[in-house]
Short mmCIF file of C-alpha atoms and ligand atoms in Angstrom, two decimals:
data_model
loop_
_atom_site.label_atom_id
_atom_site.label_comp_id
_atom_site.label_asym_id
_atom_site.label_seq_id
_atom_site.Cartn_x
_atom_site.Cartn_y
_atom_site.Cartn_z
CA MET A 1 -10.88 17.27 3.04
CA ASN A 2 -10.50 13.37 4.24
CA GLN A 3 -12.12 12.95 7.57
CA ILE A 4 -9.71 10.02 8.93
CA GLY A 5 -6.78 8.99 6.82
CA ILE A 6 -5.97 4.90 6.93
CA ILE A 7 -2.13 3.37 6.22
CA GLY A 8 -2.05 -0.44 5.34
CA LEU A 9 -4.14 -2.12 2.59
CA GLY A 10 -3.74 -5.70 4.18
CA THR A 11 -7.04 -7.45 4.99
CA MET A 12 -7.81 -5.32 7.54
CA GLY A 13 -6.87 -2.40 6.76
CA ALA A 14 -9.14 -2.25 3.61
CA ASN A 15 -11.95 -3.70 5.35
CA LEU A 16 -11.74 -1.46 7.97
CA ALA A 17 -10.85 1.86 5.49
CA ARG A 18 -14.41 0.67 3.56
CA ASN A 19 -16.40 0.33 7.02
CA PHE A 20 -14.64 4.15 7.33
CA ALA A 21 -16.38 5.07 4.13
CA SER A 22 -19.35 3.01 3.88
CA ARG A 23 -20.55 5.50 6.87
CA GLN A 24 -20.03 8.65 4.75
CA ILE A 25 -16.91 9.16 6.77
CA LYS A 26 -14.40 11.02 4.27
CA THR A 27 -11.13 8.08 3.90
CA ALA A 28 -8.35 8.59 3.04
CA VAL A 29 -6.07 5.01 2.08
CA PHE A 30 -2.48 4.82 1.48
CA ASN A 31 0.26 1.61 1.23
CA ARG A 32 3.66 1.90 0.55
CA THR A 33 2.95 -0.78 -2.93
CA ILE A 34 1.46 1.98 -4.99
CA GLU A 35 -0.49 -0.95 -6.99
CA THR A 36 -2.46 -2.14 -4.27
CA THR A 37 -3.86 1.33 -3.61
CA LYS A 38 -4.59 1.11 -7.28
CA GLU A 39 -6.32 -1.80 -7.10
CA PHE A 40 -8.53 -1.95 -3.79
CA ILE A 41 -9.80 2.15 -4.92
CA ALA A 42 -11.30 0.09 -8.71
CA ASN A 43 -12.26 -2.98 -6.68
CA PHE A 44 -13.74 -0.56 -3.99
CA GLY A 45 -13.28 2.93 -4.83
CA GLY A 46 -17.02 2.89 -5.53
CA GLU A 47 -18.93 2.21 -2.13
CA GLY A 48 -18.50 5.42 -0.49
CA HIS A 49 -16.16 8.17 -0.32
CA LEU A 50 -12.46 6.03 -0.85
CA THR A 51 -9.95 8.33 -2.05
CA GLY A 52 -6.17 6.87 -2.45
CA TYR A 53 -3.36 8.72 -2.58
CA GLU A 54 0.55 7.69 -4.14
CA THR A 55 2.61 9.74 -1.98
CA LEU A 56 2.73 9.72 2.26
CA LYS A 57 2.73 13.94 2.05
CA GLU A 58 -0.32 14.47 -0.69
CA PHE A 59 -2.31 11.46 1.65
CA ILE A 60 -1.66 13.97 4.79
CA ASP A 61 -1.86 16.66 3.21
CA SER A 62 -6.26 15.23 2.40
CA LEU A 63 -6.90 15.47 5.78
CA GLU A 64 -8.36 18.05 7.67
CA SER A 65 -6.71 19.02 11.55
CA PRO A 66 -6.19 17.97 13.53
CA ARG A 67 -5.10 15.28 11.00
CA LYS A 68 -6.57 11.72 12.39
CA VAL A 69 -4.22 8.56 10.86
CA MET A 70 -4.97 4.72 11.54
CA LEU A 71 -2.28 2.56 10.88
CA MET A 72 -2.47 -0.88 10.06
CA VAL A 73 0.58 -1.93 9.36
CA THR A 74 1.57 -5.14 10.67
CA ALA A 75 3.15 -4.21 14.74
CA GLY A 76 7.19 -4.15 14.83
CA PRO A 77 9.50 -2.80 12.65
CA ALA A 78 6.93 -1.76 9.55
CA THR A 79 4.77 -0.09 12.01
CA GLU A 80 7.93 1.83 13.78
CA ALA A 81 8.87 2.71 10.12
CA VAL A 82 5.91 4.67 9.25
CA ILE A 83 5.91 6.46 12.42
CA GLU A 84 8.83 7.25 11.86
CA GLN A 85 8.46 8.83 8.38
CA LEU A 86 4.92 10.58 9.97
CA ALA A 87 6.85 12.04 12.84
CA GLU A 88 8.88 14.01 10.46
CA ILE A 89 5.23 15.08 8.76
CA LEU A 90 2.63 15.51 11.05
CA SER A 91 2.14 18.61 12.83
CA PRO A 92 0.96 19.65 16.21
CA LYS A 93 -2.01 18.28 18.05
CA ASP A 94 -2.31 16.01 14.80
CA ILE A 95 -3.19 11.67 15.66
CA ILE A 96 -1.69 8.85 15.14
CA ILE A 97 -3.79 5.51 15.89
CA ASP A 98 -1.86 2.24 15.86
CA GLY A 99 -4.44 -0.23 15.54
CA GLY A 100 -2.05 -3.16 15.09
CA ASN A 101 -1.62 -6.39 17.58
CA THR A 102 1.04 -4.03 19.32
CA ASN A 103 2.70 -4.39 22.59
CA TYR A 104 1.45 -1.93 25.01
CA LYS A 105 5.28 -0.97 25.52
CA ASP A 106 6.07 0.16 22.49
CA THR A 107 2.87 2.81 22.56
CA ILE A 108 4.15 3.59 26.45
CA ARG A 109 7.64 4.67 24.64
CA ARG A 110 6.32 5.95 21.04
CA THR A 111 3.75 8.09 22.88
CA GLU A 112 6.52 9.58 24.69
CA GLN A 113 9.06 10.38 21.82
CA LEU A 114 5.77 11.89 19.94
CA LYS A 115 5.75 13.96 22.34
CA ALA A 116 8.37 16.12 21.79
CA LYS A 117 6.44 16.81 19.22
CA GLN A 118 3.34 17.38 19.61
CA ILE A 119 1.99 14.53 17.74
CA ASN A 120 -0.61 12.49 19.48
CA PHE A 121 -0.77 9.12 19.64
CA ILE A 122 -3.03 6.10 20.54
CA GLY A 123 -2.53 2.60 20.48
CA CYS A 124 -6.23 0.81 19.29
CA GLY A 125 -7.00 -2.93 19.96
CA VAL A 126 -9.08 -4.23 16.79
CA SER A 127 -10.46 -7.42 16.90
CA GLY A 128 -13.29 -8.83 14.45
CA GLY A 129 -10.33 -10.31 11.95
CA GLU A 130 -11.44 -9.72 8.52
CA LYS A 131 -15.53 -9.86 8.73
CA GLY A 132 -14.92 -7.46 11.56
CA ALA A 133 -13.46 -5.04 10.47
CA LEU A 134 -15.64 -4.49 7.69
CA GLU A 135 -19.76 -5.01 9.46
CA GLY A 136 -17.75 -3.77 13.00
CA PRO A 137 -14.91 -4.59 15.11
CA SER A 138 -14.92 -4.41 18.84
CA LEU A 139 -12.56 -1.35 19.40
CA MET A 140 -10.07 -0.65 22.62
CA PRO A 141 -8.17 2.63 21.47
CA GLY A 142 -6.62 3.66 24.81
CA GLY A 143 -3.83 6.58 25.41
CA ASP A 144 -4.79 10.54 26.89
CA LEU A 145 -9.07 10.48 28.06
CA GLN A 146 -8.75 13.89 25.30
CA VAL A 147 -6.89 12.93 22.73
CA LEU A 148 -9.29 10.02 23.08
CA GLU A 149 -12.98 12.16 22.67
CA GLU A 150 -11.73 13.46 19.49
CA ILE A 151 -11.33 10.01 17.63
CA MET A 152 -14.54 8.39 19.61
CA PRO A 153 -17.05 9.74 17.09
CA PHE A 154 -15.41 7.43 14.39
CA LEU A 155 -14.79 4.82 16.35
CA GLU A 156 -18.43 4.92 17.66
CA GLN A 157 -19.61 4.77 13.94
CA ILE A 158 -17.70 1.65 12.60
CA ALA A 159 -18.02 -0.30 16.12
CA ALA A 160 -19.65 -3.74 15.74
CA LYS A 161 -23.25 -3.34 18.59
CA ASP A 162 -22.72 -4.56 22.00
CA PHE A 163 -26.40 -6.53 24.02
CA ASN A 164 -27.87 -3.64 24.58
CA GLY A 165 -26.76 -2.11 20.95
CA ASN A 166 -24.09 0.43 22.10
CA PRO A 167 -21.00 1.25 20.08
CA CYS A 168 -18.34 -1.86 21.25
CA VAL A 169 -15.95 0.74 21.77
CA HIS A 170 -15.02 2.52 24.78
CA PRO A 171 -12.27 5.71 25.36
CA PHE A 172 -9.83 3.49 27.52
CA GLU A 173 -7.74 5.83 30.24
CA GLY A 174 -4.05 5.45 30.29
CA ILE A 175 -1.30 4.85 27.63
CA GLY A 176 -1.10 1.77 26.21
CA ALA A 177 -4.50 0.42 28.12
CA GLY A 178 -6.11 -0.24 24.79
CA ASN A 179 -2.92 -2.66 23.49
CA LEU A 180 -2.92 -4.11 26.56
CA ILE A 181 -6.85 -5.35 26.85
CA LYS A 182 -6.67 -5.71 23.17
CA THR A 183 -4.07 -8.46 24.46
CA VAL A 184 -5.18 -10.26 27.24
CA HIS A 185 -7.60 -10.69 24.93
CA ASN A 186 -5.75 -12.56 22.37
CA GLY A 187 -5.06 -14.22 25.42
CA ILE A 188 -8.38 -15.61 26.73
CA GLU A 189 -9.11 -15.97 22.53
CA TYR A 190 -5.48 -18.84 23.54
CA GLY A 191 -7.68 -20.07 26.32
CA LEU A 192 -11.38 -20.17 24.84
CA MET A 193 -9.56 -22.20 22.00
CA GLN A 194 -8.06 -24.44 23.85
CA VAL A 195 -11.21 -25.54 25.75
CA LEU A 196 -13.03 -26.44 23.05
CA ALA A 197 -9.64 -28.60 21.47
CA ASP A 198 -10.35 -30.00 24.95
CA ALA A 199 -13.99 -30.49 24.81
CA TYR A 200 -13.35 -32.22 20.54
CA GLU A 201 -10.38 -34.33 21.77
CA VAL A 202 -12.40 -36.12 25.10
CA LEU A 203 -15.08 -36.56 22.08
CA ARG A 204 -12.66 -38.32 19.64
CA LYS A 205 -11.04 -39.59 21.56
CA VAL A 206 -12.92 -41.26 24.75
CA TYR A 207 -16.07 -41.16 22.84
CA ASN A 208 -14.51 -42.33 19.55
CA LEU A 209 -16.61 -39.76 17.62
CA LYS A 210 -15.93 -38.15 14.22
CA PRO A 211 -16.13 -34.35 13.46
CA GLU A 212 -19.73 -33.72 12.59
CA GLY A 213 -21.13 -35.96 15.31
CA ILE A 214 -18.45 -33.58 17.46
CA ALA A 215 -19.87 -30.48 15.38
CA GLU A 216 -23.86 -32.12 16.24
CA ILE A 217 -22.72 -31.80 20.06
CA PHE A 218 -21.22 -28.74 19.89
CA LYS A 219 -24.85 -26.88 18.32
CA ASP A 220 -26.09 -28.11 20.96
CA PHE A 221 -23.83 -26.23 23.78
CA ASN A 222 -24.19 -22.72 21.30
CA ARG A 223 -28.04 -23.05 21.98
CA SER A 224 -26.91 -22.47 25.62
CA GLU A 225 -25.24 -19.51 26.97
CA LEU A 226 -22.49 -21.54 25.62
CA ASN A 227 -23.48 -19.39 22.56
CA GLY A 228 -20.38 -17.09 20.62
CA PHE A 229 -18.30 -16.31 17.83
CA LEU A 230 -15.67 -19.36 19.20
CA LEU A 231 -17.77 -22.09 18.95
CA GLU A 232 -20.15 -21.14 16.04
CA THR A 233 -16.25 -21.41 14.22
CA ALA A 234 -15.43 -24.61 16.17
CA ILE A 235 -17.96 -26.08 14.47
CA GLN A 236 -17.69 -24.45 10.59
CA VAL A 237 -14.62 -26.14 11.00
CA LEU A 238 -15.82 -29.57 12.04
CA GLU A 239 -18.29 -29.70 9.54
CA LYS A 240 -16.32 -28.64 6.20
CA PRO A 241 -15.17 -31.33 3.90
CA ASP A 242 -11.48 -32.29 2.78
CA THR A 243 -11.31 -31.24 -1.17
CA PHE A 244 -9.08 -34.20 -1.93
CA ASN A 245 -11.13 -36.77 -0.18
CA LYS A 246 -14.08 -36.09 -0.60
CA SER A 247 -16.54 -38.18 1.77
CA GLU A 248 -13.94 -37.00 4.19
CA LYS A 249 -13.46 -33.92 6.70
CA LEU A 250 -11.18 -31.42 6.27
CA ILE A 251 -10.05 -31.51 10.19
CA ASN A 252 -9.00 -35.04 10.00
CA TYR A 253 -6.58 -33.90 7.58
CA ILE A 254 -5.11 -29.57 9.41
CA SER A 255 -2.16 -30.69 10.47
CA ASP A 256 -1.49 -29.81 14.73
CA GLU A 257 1.41 -27.67 14.30
CA ALA A 258 -0.24 -25.26 15.66
CA GLY A 259 0.81 -21.61 15.56
CA SER A 260 0.80 -18.14 17.68
CA LYS A 261 1.96 -14.85 16.39
CA GLY A 262 2.77 -13.45 19.79
CA THR A 263 -0.13 -11.68 22.13
CA GLY A 264 -0.73 -14.95 23.93
CA GLY A 265 2.79 -14.86 25.25
CA TRP A 266 2.70 -11.08 25.51
CA THR A 267 -0.47 -11.70 27.74
CA VAL A 268 1.44 -14.52 29.95
CA GLU A 269 4.72 -12.27 29.88
CA ALA A 270 2.35 -9.49 32.08
CA ALA A 271 0.60 -12.04 34.14
CA LEU A 272 4.52 -12.97 34.98
CA GLU A 273 5.59 -9.34 35.75
CA TYR A 274 2.17 -8.11 37.25
CA GLY A 275 2.32 -11.41 39.41
CA VAL A 276 -1.85 -12.30 38.19
CA PRO A 277 -2.19 -16.54 38.09
CA VAL A 278 -3.57 -17.17 34.77
CA PRO A 279 -2.86 -20.64 34.29
CA THR A 280 -5.74 -21.71 31.74
CA LEU A 281 -4.41 -18.64 29.30
CA ALA A 282 -0.21 -19.91 30.13
CA ALA A 283 -1.10 -23.81 29.69
CA SER A 284 -2.85 -22.66 26.00
CA LEU A 285 0.04 -21.43 24.86
CA PHE A 286 2.12 -23.59 26.13
CA ALA A 287 -0.29 -26.83 24.30
CA ARG A 288 0.85 -24.73 20.63
CA GLN A 289 4.11 -25.07 21.52
CA LEU A 290 4.39 -28.18 22.64
CA SER A 291 2.27 -29.42 19.30
CA ALA A 292 5.20 -27.75 17.89
CA TRP A 293 7.88 -30.62 18.37
CA PRO A 294 6.02 -33.02 15.92
CA GLU A 295 9.23 -35.22 15.22
CA GLN A 296 9.37 -35.60 19.12
CA ARG A 297 5.91 -36.45 19.63
CA LEU A 298 6.40 -39.38 16.93
CA LYS A 299 9.54 -40.32 18.29
CA ASP A 300 8.59 -40.89 21.87
CA LYS A 301 5.12 -41.47 21.46
CA ALA A 302 5.82 -45.17 22.79
CA LEU A 303 6.47 -44.43 26.03
CA PHE A 304 3.35 -43.78 26.72
CA PRO A 305 0.59 -46.36 25.55
CA ARG A 306 -2.72 -44.63 26.02
CA PRO A 307 -5.52 -47.63 27.37
CA LEU A 308 -8.23 -48.19 24.55
CA ALA A 309 -11.34 -46.58 24.56
CA ASP A 310 -13.35 -49.15 25.75
CA GLN A 311 -11.28 -51.28 28.13
CA ILE A 312 -12.27 -48.07 30.77
CA THR A 313 -16.43 -47.46 32.18
CA LYS A 314 -17.54 -44.30 31.04
CA ASP A 315 -20.32 -42.71 31.19
CA PRO A 316 -23.74 -43.48 28.41
CA LEU A 317 -22.50 -40.41 25.43
CA ASP A 318 -25.55 -38.13 26.46
CA ILE A 319 -24.68 -38.07 30.61
CA PHE A 320 -20.92 -37.07 29.27
CA THR A 321 -21.88 -33.96 27.16
CA ALA A 322 -24.38 -32.65 30.01
CA LYS A 323 -20.97 -32.64 32.32
CA LEU A 324 -19.08 -31.66 29.55
CA GLU A 325 -21.25 -29.04 28.57
CA GLN A 326 -20.47 -27.66 32.93
CA ALA A 327 -16.97 -28.05 32.48
CA VAL A 328 -16.43 -26.18 29.48
CA TRP A 329 -18.82 -23.47 30.71
CA LEU A 330 -16.68 -23.33 33.86
CA SER A 331 -13.14 -23.59 32.12
CA CYS A 332 -14.38 -20.28 29.56
CA ILE A 333 -15.79 -18.52 32.89
CA VAL A 334 -12.39 -18.84 34.20
CA SER A 335 -10.35 -18.13 31.40
CA PHE A 336 -12.43 -14.85 31.10
CA MET A 337 -11.89 -14.17 34.55
CA GLN A 338 -8.05 -14.87 34.63
CA GLY A 339 -7.71 -11.91 31.45
CA ILE A 340 -9.78 -9.65 33.27
CA ARG A 341 -7.69 -10.02 36.88
CA LEU A 342 -4.58 -9.27 34.72
CA ILE A 343 -6.21 -6.00 32.88
CA ASP A 344 -7.59 -4.78 36.70
CA GLU A 345 -4.31 -5.39 38.32
CA VAL A 346 -2.19 -4.29 35.16
CA SER A 347 -4.38 -0.82 35.23
CA LEU A 348 -4.09 -0.46 38.88
CA LYS A 349 -0.25 -0.91 38.77
CA ASN A 350 -0.04 1.76 36.14
CA ASN A 351 -2.42 4.03 37.60
CA TRP A 352 -5.32 3.57 34.66
CA GLY A 353 -8.08 4.66 34.23
CA VAL A 354 -10.25 1.01 33.34
CA TYR A 355 -12.87 -0.10 34.19
CA THR A 356 -13.18 -3.90 33.45
CA GLY A 357 -16.55 -3.75 33.17
CA ASP A 358 -15.83 -1.21 29.93
CA VAL A 359 -13.84 -3.92 28.80
CA VAL A 360 -16.32 -6.83 28.94
CA ARG A 361 -19.13 -4.72 27.18
CA VAL A 362 -16.73 -3.77 24.99
CA TRP A 363 -16.53 -7.73 23.81
CA GLN A 364 -19.35 -8.73 23.21
CA GLY A 365 -20.03 -7.44 19.94
CA GLY A 366 -17.45 -8.15 16.93
CA CYS A 367 -14.69 -9.54 18.81
CA ILE A 368 -13.28 -12.88 18.00
CA ILE A 369 -14.09 -14.16 21.89
CA ARG A 370 -17.86 -12.95 21.66
CA THR A 371 -20.18 -15.13 23.87
CA GLN A 372 -23.48 -14.74 26.09
CA LEU A 373 -21.62 -15.43 28.26
CA LEU A 374 -19.74 -12.01 28.92
CA LYS A 375 -23.64 -10.85 29.89
CA TYR A 376 -22.56 -12.87 34.09
CA PHE A 377 -19.33 -10.17 34.55
CA PRO A 378 -19.31 -8.10 36.20
CA LEU A 379 -21.57 -10.12 37.87
CA ILE A 380 -19.01 -13.15 38.70
CA GLU A 381 -16.59 -10.21 40.23
CA ASN A 382 -18.77 -10.33 42.98
CA GLY A 383 -18.70 -13.77 43.15
CA LYS A 384 -22.78 -13.99 42.72
CA LEU A 385 -22.74 -16.46 39.94
CA LEU A 386 -20.04 -18.73 41.25
CA GLU A 387 -21.55 -19.06 44.49
CA SER A 388 -24.42 -20.68 42.88
CA LYS A 389 -23.07 -22.16 39.86
CA LEU A 390 -19.82 -23.22 41.04
CA PRO A 391 -20.94 -26.79 43.36
CA THR A 392 -22.65 -28.65 40.22
CA THR A 393 -19.91 -26.86 37.27
CA THR A 394 -16.99 -27.82 39.23
CA ASN A 395 -18.03 -31.42 39.72
CA SER A 396 -18.35 -31.31 35.94
CA LEU A 397 -14.87 -30.08 35.39
CA ALA A 398 -13.24 -32.69 37.75
CA TYR A 399 -15.32 -35.31 35.76
CA VAL A 400 -14.33 -34.56 32.49
CA TYR A 401 -10.84 -33.95 32.54
CA SER A 402 -10.23 -36.68 35.12
CA ILE A 403 -12.11 -39.70 32.52
CA ALA A 404 -9.84 -38.13 30.16
CA ALA A 405 -6.71 -38.67 32.35
CA LYS A 406 -7.89 -41.69 32.73
CA PHE A 407 -7.75 -42.39 29.12
CA GLY A 408 -3.95 -40.40 28.50
CA VAL A 409 -5.79 -37.77 26.96
CA ALA A 410 -4.25 -34.17 27.95
CA THR A 411 -7.07 -31.07 28.48
CA PRO A 412 -4.56 -28.72 30.13
CA ALA A 413 -7.15 -26.24 29.24
CA LEU A 414 -9.70 -27.78 31.47
CA SER A 415 -7.22 -29.43 33.92
CA ASN A 416 -5.73 -26.07 34.64
CA SER A 417 -9.36 -24.38 35.00
CA PHE A 418 -9.96 -27.08 37.68
CA ASP A 419 -6.67 -25.79 39.91
CA TYR A 420 -7.33 -22.46 39.46
CA ILE A 421 -10.95 -22.51 40.89
CA ALA A 422 -9.67 -25.44 43.86
CA TYR A 423 -6.57 -23.49 44.11
CA SER A 424 -8.85 -20.16 44.58
CA THR A 425 -11.33 -21.53 47.05
CA ASP A 426 -9.13 -23.26 49.32
CA PRO A 427 -7.68 -21.67 52.85
CA ASN A 428 -5.32 -24.91 53.83
CA LEU A 429 -3.25 -25.35 50.36
CA PRO A 430 -0.72 -27.37 50.54
CA THR A 431 1.54 -23.96 50.50
CA ASN A 432 2.83 -24.22 54.10
CA PHE A 433 4.68 -27.20 52.96
CA VAL A 434 6.54 -25.24 50.64
CA GLN A 435 7.23 -22.83 53.20
CA GLY A 436 8.21 -25.06 55.62
CA LEU A 437 11.07 -26.58 52.56
CA ARG A 438 11.97 -22.77 51.60
CA ASP A 439 12.48 -22.58 55.22
CA CYS A 440 14.77 -25.29 55.33
CA PHE A 441 17.01 -25.58 53.13
CA GLY A 442 17.39 -21.19 52.44
CA ALA A 443 16.42 -19.18 55.37
CA HIS A 444 13.46 -17.58 53.10
CA THR A 445 11.29 -17.67 56.25
CA TYR A 446 7.74 -17.22 57.03
CA LYS A 447 4.47 -16.47 57.99
CA ARG A 448 2.27 -18.75 61.54
CA ASN A 449 -1.44 -19.12 61.23
CA ASP A 450 -1.85 -18.93 64.72
CA ARG A 451 0.57 -15.44 65.34
CA ASP A 452 2.04 -12.79 63.85
CA GLY A 453 5.26 -11.74 62.97
CA VAL A 454 7.45 -13.63 60.70
CA PHE A 455 9.82 -16.90 61.62
CA THR A 456 12.80 -18.57 60.75
CA GLU A 457 14.34 -22.36 62.48
CA ASN A 458 17.34 -23.24 62.73
CA TRP A 459 16.86 -26.63 61.09
C1 6PG B 501 -8.78 -10.98 16.52
C2 6PG B 501 -7.63 -12.22 16.43
C3 6PG B 501 -6.55 -11.32 16.21
C4 6PG B 501 -5.99 -12.78 16.08
C5 6PG B 501 -4.45 -13.24 16.86
C6 6PG B 501 -4.41 -13.97 17.38
O1 6PG B 501 -8.92 -9.38 17.53
O2 6PG B 501 -8.93 -9.92 15.35
O3 6PG B 501 -7.71 -11.69 18.08
O4 6PG B 501 -6.04 -10.86 16.59
O5 6PG B 501 -6.40 -13.99 15.98
O6 6PG B 501 -3.42 -12.56 15.93
O7 6PG B 501 -3.30 -14.77 16.24
P1 6PG B 501 -2.11 -15.79 16.84
O8 6PG B 501 -3.00 -17.77 17.23
O9 6PG B 501 -1.57 -16.32 15.42
O10 6PG B 501 -1.47 -15.11 17.64
#
């Protein structure tokens, strides 16, 4: 009998199946298109115990009880359809594990629906792209603890390793918790990517550097504690030569219209719903959305003439890059802080048992946002790290984004990270003024800073 079954042999599903099979786990695979299954078995069947099935029934019958079926199908209607089919043929106590980028609210609904048939459901965040799926992803399964314990031995074998060599997987208690954690992982991913894009933008537009020059600076950053997957990827992207214009870099020919598939937006939706500010992550999403209006941007170009790079005094490059490194450092930390605070609040409000220290540990390896910076969490949560590093890094961040602004260059992730730090450390915000306005035009009431109670004025 097979020990686990994978449905969906797209790149992620295929690589996860190969990963399971390479750990001597007997793995069944099924794909809607039979040809894909045959091709997969022809290519990889020799790698371990991998068996392909042509019908869902045969696939299900091949699994030992309680069955463990992992869905690696596109989130949304495709996943819904497979779950409906499975609900008809699975038995009580069987477990469906959804490994797609699913909205946690769908997982809550599906778990409830399947409960009527006593079928267990786990939403499992999977991060790491194709390579991670094959060699070791970061896994974020969430649901009922008892059910999670049944699948943990399998997930532990295929997961990446954290800084201490332990598997990057944790049973997150709470229906939907795994998907929410993966969603916020992606929201942070948007933030970190925009931080790097902002750094690239300043270096190319304020210092006129070419991709290869920027790659060298990023390599320096990557030798520090900023070291991480996205920075490594950034260097690779900057250094890639173009196929058509051999002497130039590909990056100069990639269109600036950025895509997004939904999870960044879900992060912002959750932030709004739970009242947890995530300005860096939101600004990173909105930057992508603004980028997707190319005609408008071209049409309006003349409305905002930028000063030329040599018209404004600026630091010599080596002094600037030292400040930029600190600005990037702080903005990355802030991106993580915003995401972690969001997870904490959603967990609290839903009575989940998620401890963010476990989340951070699971992100130490395998996933897209893995970075050495994660060694600081949860140290950051009790403020110790920020106390020592905040003054210099905040000054650097302020300098970098303000010099960019002088050149007419936007750095949405950096500027919003600065605002986040500046606002969240200021005991005397101008929001007293907002409160005054609210009470003046709408009798919305206000609190005072010298006495208790709620007040309103006859303005
Ligand atoms: C991962 C990635 C992966 C993907 C997201 C975001 O952890 O392996 O996060 O899930 O990058 O789908 O994609 P978009 O940028 O297209 O929204």
